[in-house]
XYZ file of C-alpha atoms in Angstrom:
165
model
C -15.268 42.624 87.857
C -12.697 44.300 90.082
C -12.926 47.718 91.661
C -9.942 50.007 91.986
C -9.325 51.620 95.339
C -8.913 55.355 95.531
C -6.949 57.322 98.091
C -10.267 58.043 99.845
C -10.782 54.338 100.568
C -9.529 53.278 103.954
C -9.760 54.666 107.440
C -10.971 58.240 107.575
C -11.732 59.951 110.881
C -15.072 61.520 111.707
C -14.670 65.216 112.402
C -16.579 68.362 113.238
C -15.763 71.898 112.092
C -13.268 72.365 114.921
C -10.996 69.623 113.542
C -10.712 70.730 109.906
C -7.508 72.750 110.416
C -5.733 69.530 111.488
C -6.809 67.670 108.347
C -5.794 69.908 105.431
C -5.463 67.703 102.283
C -6.753 64.675 104.192
C -9.962 62.719 103.787
C -12.510 62.963 106.573
C -16.049 61.853 107.386
C -18.313 64.748 108.269
C -21.737 63.991 109.783
C -23.852 67.089 109.217
C -27.157 68.824 108.560
C -27.618 70.339 105.093
C -28.481 74.015 105.609
C -28.290 75.480 102.106
C -27.351 74.315 98.643
C -26.895 75.617 95.132
C -27.118 72.683 92.742
C -26.020 74.840 89.793
C -22.779 75.873 91.523
C -22.246 72.459 93.112
C -21.932 73.958 96.597
C -23.716 73.584 99.895
C -23.320 74.816 103.444
C -23.695 72.269 106.209
C -23.900 72.418 109.973
C -21.282 70.122 111.486
C -21.981 68.067 114.611
C -20.527 70.808 116.849
C -22.717 73.501 115.246
C -20.068 75.057 112.990
C -20.846 75.895 109.364
C -18.744 74.362 106.584
C -18.812 74.949 102.820
C -18.892 71.726 100.804
C -18.222 71.381 97.081
C -20.433 68.730 95.476
C -19.100 69.373 91.964
C -17.501 65.913 91.708
C -20.664 64.044 92.689
C -23.312 62.657 90.391
C -26.229 65.100 90.219
C -28.663 62.302 91.139
C -26.772 61.644 94.391
C -26.957 65.312 95.332
C -30.637 65.549 94.426
C -31.650 62.448 96.452
C -29.872 63.196 99.708
C -31.598 63.332 103.083
C -31.632 66.264 105.509
C -28.809 64.699 107.551
C -25.853 63.250 105.650
C -22.323 62.048 106.205
C -19.846 63.435 103.703
C -16.623 61.680 102.784
C -14.423 64.422 101.448
C -11.040 66.061 101.319
C -10.334 69.201 103.324
C -8.933 72.065 101.267
C -8.303 75.778 101.693
C -10.334 78.343 99.771
C -8.518 81.274 98.145
C -9.621 83.624 100.941
C -8.296 81.310 103.661
C -11.380 79.459 104.928
C -11.368 75.675 104.954
C -13.921 73.681 102.964
C -14.576 70.064 101.994
C -14.589 68.551 98.499
C -17.224 65.805 98.686
C -16.334 62.417 97.199
C -19.345 60.556 98.607
C -22.555 61.400 100.442
C -24.257 58.860 102.692
C -27.829 59.560 103.751
C -28.242 59.381 107.527
C -31.965 60.175 107.745
C -34.419 63.003 108.091
C -34.102 62.798 111.882
C -30.537 62.265 113.159
C -28.990 63.173 116.519
C -26.015 65.425 115.677
C -25.345 66.003 119.386
C -24.737 62.273 119.868
C -22.517 62.228 116.779
C -20.505 65.091 118.275
C -20.008 63.117 121.502
C -18.621 60.207 119.451
C -16.329 62.612 117.576
C -15.011 63.923 120.906
C -14.071 60.353 121.908
C -12.384 59.722 118.557
C -10.116 62.744 119.009
C -9.485 62.308 122.736
C -5.774 61.422 123.184
C -6.731 58.762 125.744
C -8.353 56.728 122.963
C -5.808 57.245 120.157
C -4.919 53.531 120.133
C -8.545 52.593 119.434
C -9.395 55.191 116.786
C -7.414 56.607 113.864
C -7.494 60.345 114.538
C -4.806 61.045 111.913
C -6.647 60.313 108.661
C -5.288 59.493 105.224
C -2.960 61.915 103.481
C -3.522 62.775 99.855
C -2.038 65.075 97.240
C -3.507 68.592 96.999
C -6.793 68.855 95.141
C -7.005 70.107 91.586
C -10.479 71.605 91.341
C -10.494 71.558 87.548
C -12.765 68.914 86.018
C -10.226 68.593 83.198
C -7.558 67.419 85.662
C -9.052 64.772 87.981
C -6.789 63.409 90.729
C -4.628 60.462 89.734
C -3.543 57.451 91.774
C -0.183 57.501 89.995
C 0.975 60.462 92.112
C -0.552 59.254 95.346
C 1.805 58.581 98.253
C -0.562 55.768 99.241
C -0.444 53.949 95.891
C 2.637 51.918 96.781
C 1.438 51.281 100.323
C -1.779 49.633 99.157
C -0.305 47.843 96.139
C -1.641 50.098 93.395
C 1.712 51.346 92.127
C 2.037 48.440 89.684
C -1.419 48.578 88.071
C -1.280 47.860 84.374
C 1.956 45.876 84.553
C 1.962 42.288 83.280
C 3.840 39.582 85.163
C 6.266 37.984 82.680
C 5.979 34.515 84.265
C 2.189 34.254 84.492
C 1.114 36.689 81.776
C -1.355 38.254 84.208
């Protein structure tokens, strides 16, 4: 059984709240502490590694994943702008870190990742992606992704005339 890649697969930089403005419409990894959540609305507020508060939409996640998360999590998500101008993250995946995680140490690592002296070691630029459609009726499609051709997904569904595959 094969698994299709999504635009979120790949290299995504770890960030804190101070980096979000540089990653609008990009996928990021956000190590954080869950402060508050509303499971009915599919929203939560988290404390990023640098202490800043970020709103996170969990509406695209399986309810069981949201229910079984630990106190400290790492969110893979896309940065987007709310209608009133604040930046938020649309969660695509949550990874449990533990009930006891050192966010200060994570913030030190994030500082190294974004330090220009180490730009050849880390990927501080992230993956670009098309703007988010927050309607459940219109999920994002790989067909319109600028990365589809780069990672060989632009020809999915086509049959090779010579091999029949």
